[in-house]
mmCIF file of C-alpha atoms in Angstrom:
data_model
loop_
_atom_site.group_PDB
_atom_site.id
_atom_site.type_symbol
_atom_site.label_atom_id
_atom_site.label_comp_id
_atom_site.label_asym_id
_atom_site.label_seq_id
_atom_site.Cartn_x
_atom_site.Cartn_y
_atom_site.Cartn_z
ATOM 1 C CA UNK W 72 -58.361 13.703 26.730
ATOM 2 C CA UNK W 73 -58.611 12.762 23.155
ATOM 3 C CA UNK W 74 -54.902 13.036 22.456
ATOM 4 C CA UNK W 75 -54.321 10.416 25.651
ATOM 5 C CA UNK W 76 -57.051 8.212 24.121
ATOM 6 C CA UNK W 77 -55.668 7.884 21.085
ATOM 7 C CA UNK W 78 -52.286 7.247 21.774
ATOM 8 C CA UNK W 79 -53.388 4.492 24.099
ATOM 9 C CA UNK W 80 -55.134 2.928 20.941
ATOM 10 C CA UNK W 81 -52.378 3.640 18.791
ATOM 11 C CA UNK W 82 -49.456 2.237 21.100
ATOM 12 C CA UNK W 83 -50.249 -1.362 20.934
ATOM 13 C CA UNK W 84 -49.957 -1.819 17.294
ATOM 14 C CA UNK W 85 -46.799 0.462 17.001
ATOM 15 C CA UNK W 86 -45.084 -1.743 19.605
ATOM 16 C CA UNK W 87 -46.621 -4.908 17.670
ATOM 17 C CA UNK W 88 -44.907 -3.496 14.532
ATOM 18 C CA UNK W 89 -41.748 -2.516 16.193
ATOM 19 C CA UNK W 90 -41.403 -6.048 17.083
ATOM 20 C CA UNK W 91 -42.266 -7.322 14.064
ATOM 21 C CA UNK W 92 -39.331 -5.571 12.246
ATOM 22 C CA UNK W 93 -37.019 -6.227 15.189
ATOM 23 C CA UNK W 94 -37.595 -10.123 14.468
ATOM 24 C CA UNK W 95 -37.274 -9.617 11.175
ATOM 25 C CA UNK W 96 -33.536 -7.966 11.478
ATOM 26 C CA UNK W 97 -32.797 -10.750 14.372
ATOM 27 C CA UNK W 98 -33.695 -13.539 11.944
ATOM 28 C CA UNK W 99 -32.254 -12.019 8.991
ATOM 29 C CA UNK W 100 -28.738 -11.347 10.951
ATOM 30 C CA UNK W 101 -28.619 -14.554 12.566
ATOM 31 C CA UNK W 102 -29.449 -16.777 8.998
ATOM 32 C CA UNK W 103 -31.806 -18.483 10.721
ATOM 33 C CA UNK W 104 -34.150 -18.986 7.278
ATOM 34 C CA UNK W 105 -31.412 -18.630 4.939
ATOM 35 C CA UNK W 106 -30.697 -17.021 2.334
ATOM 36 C CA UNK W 107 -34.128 -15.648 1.240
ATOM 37 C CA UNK W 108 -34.682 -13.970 4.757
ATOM 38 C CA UNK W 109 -32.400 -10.544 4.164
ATOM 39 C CA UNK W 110 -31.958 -8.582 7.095
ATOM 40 C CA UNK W 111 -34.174 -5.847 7.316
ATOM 41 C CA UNK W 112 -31.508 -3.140 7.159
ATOM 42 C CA UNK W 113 -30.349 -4.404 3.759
ATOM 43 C CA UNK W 114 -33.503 -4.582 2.302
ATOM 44 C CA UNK W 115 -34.225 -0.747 3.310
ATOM 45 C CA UNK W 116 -30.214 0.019 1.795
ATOM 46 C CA UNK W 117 -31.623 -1.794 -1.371
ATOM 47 C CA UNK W 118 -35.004 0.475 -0.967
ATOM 48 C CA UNK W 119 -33.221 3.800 -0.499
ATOM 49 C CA UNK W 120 -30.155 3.357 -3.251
ATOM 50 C CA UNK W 121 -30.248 6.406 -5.497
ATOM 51 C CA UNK W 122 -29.193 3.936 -8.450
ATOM 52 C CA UNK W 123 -32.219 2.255 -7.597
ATOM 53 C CA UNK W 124 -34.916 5.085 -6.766
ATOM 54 C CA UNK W 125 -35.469 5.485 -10.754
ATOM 55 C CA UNK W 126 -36.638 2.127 -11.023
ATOM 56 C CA UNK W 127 -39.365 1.435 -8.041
ATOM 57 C CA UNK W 128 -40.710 5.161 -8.879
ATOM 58 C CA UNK W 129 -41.336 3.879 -12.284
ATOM 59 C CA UNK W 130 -42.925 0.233 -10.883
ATOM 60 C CA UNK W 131 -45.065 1.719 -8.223
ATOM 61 C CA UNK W 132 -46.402 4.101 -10.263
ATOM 62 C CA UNK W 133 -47.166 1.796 -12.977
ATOM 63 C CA UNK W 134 -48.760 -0.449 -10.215
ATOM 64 C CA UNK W 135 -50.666 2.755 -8.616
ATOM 65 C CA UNK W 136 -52.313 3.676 -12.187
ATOM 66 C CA UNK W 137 -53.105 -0.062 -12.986
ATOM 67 C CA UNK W 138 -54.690 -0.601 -9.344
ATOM 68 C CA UNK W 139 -55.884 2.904 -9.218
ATOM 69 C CA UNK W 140 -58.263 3.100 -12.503
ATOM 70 C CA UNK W 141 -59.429 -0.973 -11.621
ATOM 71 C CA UNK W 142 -60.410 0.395 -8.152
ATOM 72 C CA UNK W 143 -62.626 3.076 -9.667
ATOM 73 C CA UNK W 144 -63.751 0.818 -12.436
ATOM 74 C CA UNK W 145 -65.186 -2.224 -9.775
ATOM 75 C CA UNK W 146 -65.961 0.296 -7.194
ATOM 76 C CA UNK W 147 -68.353 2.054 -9.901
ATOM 77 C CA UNK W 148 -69.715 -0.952 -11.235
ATOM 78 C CA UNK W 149 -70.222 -2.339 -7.545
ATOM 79 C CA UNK W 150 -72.285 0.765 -7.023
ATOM 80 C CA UNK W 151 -74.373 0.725 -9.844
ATOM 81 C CA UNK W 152 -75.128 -3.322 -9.680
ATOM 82 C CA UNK W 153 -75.967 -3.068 -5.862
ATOM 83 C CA UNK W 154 -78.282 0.067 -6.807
ATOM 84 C CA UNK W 155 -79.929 -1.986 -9.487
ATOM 85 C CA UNK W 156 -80.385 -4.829 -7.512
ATOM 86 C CA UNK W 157 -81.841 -2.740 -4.895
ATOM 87 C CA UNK W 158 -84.109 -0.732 -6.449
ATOM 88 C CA UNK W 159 -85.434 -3.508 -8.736
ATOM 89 C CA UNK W 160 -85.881 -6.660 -6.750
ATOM 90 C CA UNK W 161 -86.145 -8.992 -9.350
ATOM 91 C CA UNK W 162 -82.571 -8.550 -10.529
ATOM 92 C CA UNK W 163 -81.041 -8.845 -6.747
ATOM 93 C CA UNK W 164 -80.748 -12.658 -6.609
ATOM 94 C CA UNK W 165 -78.882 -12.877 -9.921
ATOM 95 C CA UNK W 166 -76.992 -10.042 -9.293
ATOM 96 C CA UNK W 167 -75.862 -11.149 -6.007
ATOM 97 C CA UNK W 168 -75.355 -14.843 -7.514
ATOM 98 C CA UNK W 169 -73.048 -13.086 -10.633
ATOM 99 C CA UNK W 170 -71.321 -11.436 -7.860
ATOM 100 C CA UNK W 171 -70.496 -14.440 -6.101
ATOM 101 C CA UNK W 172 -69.711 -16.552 -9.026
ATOM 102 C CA UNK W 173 -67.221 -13.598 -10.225
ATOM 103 C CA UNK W 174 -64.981 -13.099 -7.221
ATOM 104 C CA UNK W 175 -64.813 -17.272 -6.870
ATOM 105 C CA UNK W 176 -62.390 -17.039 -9.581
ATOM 106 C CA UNK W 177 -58.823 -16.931 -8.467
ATOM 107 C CA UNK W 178 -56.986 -13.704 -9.377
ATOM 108 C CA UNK W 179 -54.450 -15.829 -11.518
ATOM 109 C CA UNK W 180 -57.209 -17.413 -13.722
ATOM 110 C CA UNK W 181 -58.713 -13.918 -14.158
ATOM 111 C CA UNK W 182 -55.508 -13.012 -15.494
ATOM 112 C CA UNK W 183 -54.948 -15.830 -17.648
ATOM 113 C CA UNK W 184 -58.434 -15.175 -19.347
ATOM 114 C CA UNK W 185 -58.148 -11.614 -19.663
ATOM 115 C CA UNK W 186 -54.693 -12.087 -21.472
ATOM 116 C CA UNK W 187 -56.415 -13.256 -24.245
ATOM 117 C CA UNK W 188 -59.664 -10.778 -23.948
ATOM 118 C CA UNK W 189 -57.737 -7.363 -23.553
ATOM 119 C CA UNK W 190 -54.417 -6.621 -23.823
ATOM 120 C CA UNK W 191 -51.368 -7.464 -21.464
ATOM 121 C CA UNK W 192 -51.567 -3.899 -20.216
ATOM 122 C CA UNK W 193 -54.803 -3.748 -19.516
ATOM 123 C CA UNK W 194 -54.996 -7.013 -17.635
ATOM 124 C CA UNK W 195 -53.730 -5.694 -14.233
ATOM 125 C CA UNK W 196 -56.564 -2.872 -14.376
ATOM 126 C CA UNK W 197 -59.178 -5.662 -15.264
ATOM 127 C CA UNK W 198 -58.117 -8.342 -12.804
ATOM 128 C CA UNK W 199 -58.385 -5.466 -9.810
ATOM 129 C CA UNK W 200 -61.619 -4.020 -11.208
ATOM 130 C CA UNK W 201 -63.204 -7.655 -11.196
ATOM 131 C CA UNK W 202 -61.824 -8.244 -7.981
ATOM 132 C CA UNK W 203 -62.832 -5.015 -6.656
ATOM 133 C CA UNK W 204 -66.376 -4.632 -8.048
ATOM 134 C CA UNK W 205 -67.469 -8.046 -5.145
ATOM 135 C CA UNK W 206 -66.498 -5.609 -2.507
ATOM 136 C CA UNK W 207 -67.816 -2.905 -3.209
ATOM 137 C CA UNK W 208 -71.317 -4.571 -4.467
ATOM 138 C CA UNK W 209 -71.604 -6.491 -1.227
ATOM 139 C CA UNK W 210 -70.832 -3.588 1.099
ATOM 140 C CA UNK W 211 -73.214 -1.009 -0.440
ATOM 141 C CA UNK W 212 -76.189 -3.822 -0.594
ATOM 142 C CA UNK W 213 -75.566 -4.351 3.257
ATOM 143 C CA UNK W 214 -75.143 -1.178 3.826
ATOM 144 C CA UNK W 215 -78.679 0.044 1.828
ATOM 145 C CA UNK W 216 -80.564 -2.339 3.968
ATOM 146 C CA UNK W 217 -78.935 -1.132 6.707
ATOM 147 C CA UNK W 218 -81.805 1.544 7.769
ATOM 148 C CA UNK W 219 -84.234 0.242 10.906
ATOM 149 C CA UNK W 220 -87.651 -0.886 10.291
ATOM 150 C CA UNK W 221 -88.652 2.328 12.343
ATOM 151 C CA UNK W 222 -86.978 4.563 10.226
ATOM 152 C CA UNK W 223 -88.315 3.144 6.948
ATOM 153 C CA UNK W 224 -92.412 3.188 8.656
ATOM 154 C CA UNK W 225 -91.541 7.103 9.330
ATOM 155 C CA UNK W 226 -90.975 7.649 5.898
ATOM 156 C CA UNK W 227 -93.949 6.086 4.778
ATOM 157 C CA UNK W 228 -95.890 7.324 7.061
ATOM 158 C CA UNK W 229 -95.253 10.976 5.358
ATOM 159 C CA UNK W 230 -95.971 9.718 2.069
ATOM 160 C CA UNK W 231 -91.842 9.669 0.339
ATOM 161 C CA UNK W 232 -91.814 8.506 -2.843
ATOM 162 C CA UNK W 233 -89.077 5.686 -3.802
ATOM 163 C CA UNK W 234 -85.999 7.693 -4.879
ATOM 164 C CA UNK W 235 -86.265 10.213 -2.179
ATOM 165 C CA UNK W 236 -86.408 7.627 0.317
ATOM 166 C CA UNK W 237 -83.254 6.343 -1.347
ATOM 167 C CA UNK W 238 -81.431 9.850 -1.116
ATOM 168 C CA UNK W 239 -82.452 10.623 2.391
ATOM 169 C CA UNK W 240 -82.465 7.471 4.002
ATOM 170 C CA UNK W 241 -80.354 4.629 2.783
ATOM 171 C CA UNK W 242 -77.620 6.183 0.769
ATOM 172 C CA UNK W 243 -76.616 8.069 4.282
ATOM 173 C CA UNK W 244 -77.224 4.668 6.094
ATOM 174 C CA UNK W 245 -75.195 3.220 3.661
ATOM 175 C CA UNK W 246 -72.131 5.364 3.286
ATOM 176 C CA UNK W 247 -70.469 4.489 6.552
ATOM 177 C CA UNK W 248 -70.707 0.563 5.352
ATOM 178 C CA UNK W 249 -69.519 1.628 2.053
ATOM 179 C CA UNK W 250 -66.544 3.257 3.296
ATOM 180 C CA UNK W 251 -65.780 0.441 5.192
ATOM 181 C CA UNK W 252 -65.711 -1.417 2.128
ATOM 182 C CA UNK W 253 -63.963 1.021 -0.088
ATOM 183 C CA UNK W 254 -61.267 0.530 2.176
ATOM 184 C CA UNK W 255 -60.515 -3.211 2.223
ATOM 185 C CA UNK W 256 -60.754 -3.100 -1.400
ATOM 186 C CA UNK W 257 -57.106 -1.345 -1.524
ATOM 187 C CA UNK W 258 -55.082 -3.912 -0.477
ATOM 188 C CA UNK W 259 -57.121 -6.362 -3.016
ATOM 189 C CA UNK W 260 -57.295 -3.884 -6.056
ATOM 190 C CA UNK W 261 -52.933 -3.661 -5.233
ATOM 191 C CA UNK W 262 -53.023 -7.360 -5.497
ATOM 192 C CA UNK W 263 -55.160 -8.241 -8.408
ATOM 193 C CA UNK W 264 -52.727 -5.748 -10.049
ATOM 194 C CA UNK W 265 -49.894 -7.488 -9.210
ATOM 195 C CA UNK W 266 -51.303 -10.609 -10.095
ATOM 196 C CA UNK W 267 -52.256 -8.995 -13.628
ATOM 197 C CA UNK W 268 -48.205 -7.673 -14.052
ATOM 198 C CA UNK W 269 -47.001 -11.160 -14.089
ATOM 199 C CA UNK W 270 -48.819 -11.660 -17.247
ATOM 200 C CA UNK W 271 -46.961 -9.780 -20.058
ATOM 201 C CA UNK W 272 -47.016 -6.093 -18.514
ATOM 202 C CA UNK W 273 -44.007 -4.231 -18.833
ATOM 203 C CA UNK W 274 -43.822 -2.326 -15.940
ATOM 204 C CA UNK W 275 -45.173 -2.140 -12.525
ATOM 205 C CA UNK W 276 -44.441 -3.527 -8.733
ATOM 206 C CA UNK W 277 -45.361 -7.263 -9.821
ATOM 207 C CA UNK W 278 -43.216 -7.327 -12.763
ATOM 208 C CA UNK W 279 -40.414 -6.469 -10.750
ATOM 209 C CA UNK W 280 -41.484 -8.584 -7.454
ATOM 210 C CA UNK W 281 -40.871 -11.383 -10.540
ATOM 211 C CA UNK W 282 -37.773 -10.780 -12.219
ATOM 212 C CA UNK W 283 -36.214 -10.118 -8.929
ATOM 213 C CA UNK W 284 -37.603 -13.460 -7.861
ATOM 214 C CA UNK W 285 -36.622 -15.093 -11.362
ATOM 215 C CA UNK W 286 -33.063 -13.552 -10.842
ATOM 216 C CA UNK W 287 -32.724 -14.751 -7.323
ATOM 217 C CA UNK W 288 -32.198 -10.850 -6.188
ATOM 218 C CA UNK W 289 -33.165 -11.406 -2.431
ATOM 219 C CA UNK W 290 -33.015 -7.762 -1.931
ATOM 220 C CA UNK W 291 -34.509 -6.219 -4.330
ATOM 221 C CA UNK W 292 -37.859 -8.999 -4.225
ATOM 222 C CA UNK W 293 -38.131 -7.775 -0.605
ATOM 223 C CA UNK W 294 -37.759 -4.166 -1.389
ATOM 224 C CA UNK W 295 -40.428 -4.469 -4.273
ATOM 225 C CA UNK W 296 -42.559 -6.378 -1.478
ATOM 226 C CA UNK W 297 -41.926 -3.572 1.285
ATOM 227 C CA UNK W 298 -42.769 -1.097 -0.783
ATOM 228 C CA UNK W 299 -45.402 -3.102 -2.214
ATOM 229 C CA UNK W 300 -46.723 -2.966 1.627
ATOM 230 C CA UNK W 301 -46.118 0.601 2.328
ATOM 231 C CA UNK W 302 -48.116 1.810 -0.189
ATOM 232 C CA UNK W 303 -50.874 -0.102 0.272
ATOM 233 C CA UNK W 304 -50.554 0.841 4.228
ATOM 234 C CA UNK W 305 -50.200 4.479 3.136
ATOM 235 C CA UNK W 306 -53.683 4.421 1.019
ATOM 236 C CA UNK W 307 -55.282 2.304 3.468
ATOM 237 C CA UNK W 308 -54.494 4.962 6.455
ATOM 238 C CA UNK W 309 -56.097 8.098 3.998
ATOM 239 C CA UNK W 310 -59.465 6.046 3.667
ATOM 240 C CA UNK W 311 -59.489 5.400 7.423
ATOM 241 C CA UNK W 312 -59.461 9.347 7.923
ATOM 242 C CA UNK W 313 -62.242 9.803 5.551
ATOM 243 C CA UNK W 314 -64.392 7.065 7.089
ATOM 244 C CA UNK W 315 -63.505 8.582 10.442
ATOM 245 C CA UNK W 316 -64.716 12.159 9.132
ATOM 246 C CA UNK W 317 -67.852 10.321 6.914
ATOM 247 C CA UNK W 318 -68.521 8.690 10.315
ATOM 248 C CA UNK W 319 -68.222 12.002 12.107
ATOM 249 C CA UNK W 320 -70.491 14.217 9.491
ATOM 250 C CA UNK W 321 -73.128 10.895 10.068
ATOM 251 C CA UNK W 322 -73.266 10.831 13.798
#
């Protein structure tokens, strides 16, 4: 049965994670690391304080809009450059050179340049676009090249023209690959915004994963991080259903 299938996927990793935060209370208890390993139980009390609830609304949604509009921004740029490329040949290599050159850069260097190009509010949106924009360029160019040789001979063979072979045979090819992509490009849009916070912004998830640290507030760092995490887990899990149902709609 389907149900039975997928709870014998899902068990696994929920036992793997159950673990994982077991350790984590066993090592924090114990003070085994120190200090700067809380247990987990106190870093969830920190997490869950009304006093406190205020204050990470505030961050994460600073963090979600900063990550949020840099996603869309790379992904659509991504898109477009990988179409270009595609559809024009003679632009690919550079394209896919630019590409490589871009996301080379460390995220903190990308930050420290576009302090002085934009300003310190929009750097957390620019260092996830950039970021972004190399995964989702490198996953729609696989995935438009994606369609068989066989496929591509029965579409010349009934005489369609360039762009309709792009609409009917490679952007669906494509789309599974894309999603794919769209989805590992959370976690590093999430990042590159963090990255971007620690550079002047005055609100958001990083800026508070860096006073905390600053201010030597064990708790509250790992409660910034945690939640940090959960969100990023929480978005990630939405684009798995849609790639699952994309996947579905494909097959």
């Amino acid at each position: 049965m389907p149900s039975n299938r997928w709870i014998k996927n899902a068990l696994p990793g929920a036992l793997g994670i159950l673990l994982f935060l077991l350790i984590w209370e066993l090592l924090g208890r114990t003070g085994v690391l120190g200090l700067t390993w809380p247990p987990l139980t106190s870093v969830i009390a920190t997490l869950i304080d009304p006093s406190k609830t205020a204050l990470f609304l505030r961050a994460t949604s600073a963090s979600l809009t900063s990550a949020g509009t840099g996603y869309l921004a790379g992904g659509a740029l991504g898109l477009v450059a990988a179409l270009a490329g595609h559809l024009i040949p003679t632009l690919q290599e550079g394209l896919s050179r630019f590409a490589a050159v871009v996301n080379s850069v460390p995220p903190i260097a990308l930050a420290s340049v576009f302090l002085v190009l934009v300003t310190t509010e929009s750097t957390p949106t620019a260092v996830a676009a950039i970021k972004v924009f190399f995964i989702i360029f490198i996953a729609v160019q696989s995935g438009l090249r994606s369609a068989t040789p066989a496929q591509h001979d029965l579409f010349t063979s009934l005489g369609t023209g360039r762009f309709k072979r792009l609409w009917l045979l490679e952007v669906p090819t494509m789309l599974p690959v894309a999603m794919s992509g769209l989805k590992i490009a959370v976690p590093v849009a999430l990042i590159g915004a963090f990255v971007g916070e620690w550079f002047g912004a005055s609100r958001g998830l990083g800026v508070l994963i860096l006073n905390a640290m600053q201010n030597f507030q064990i708790s509250m760092l790992w409660s910034a991080v945690l939640l940090a995490t959960l969100v990023s887990l929480a978005v990630y899990f939405i684009l798995t259903m849609v790639e699952s149902i994309v996947r579905l709609r494909l097959t």
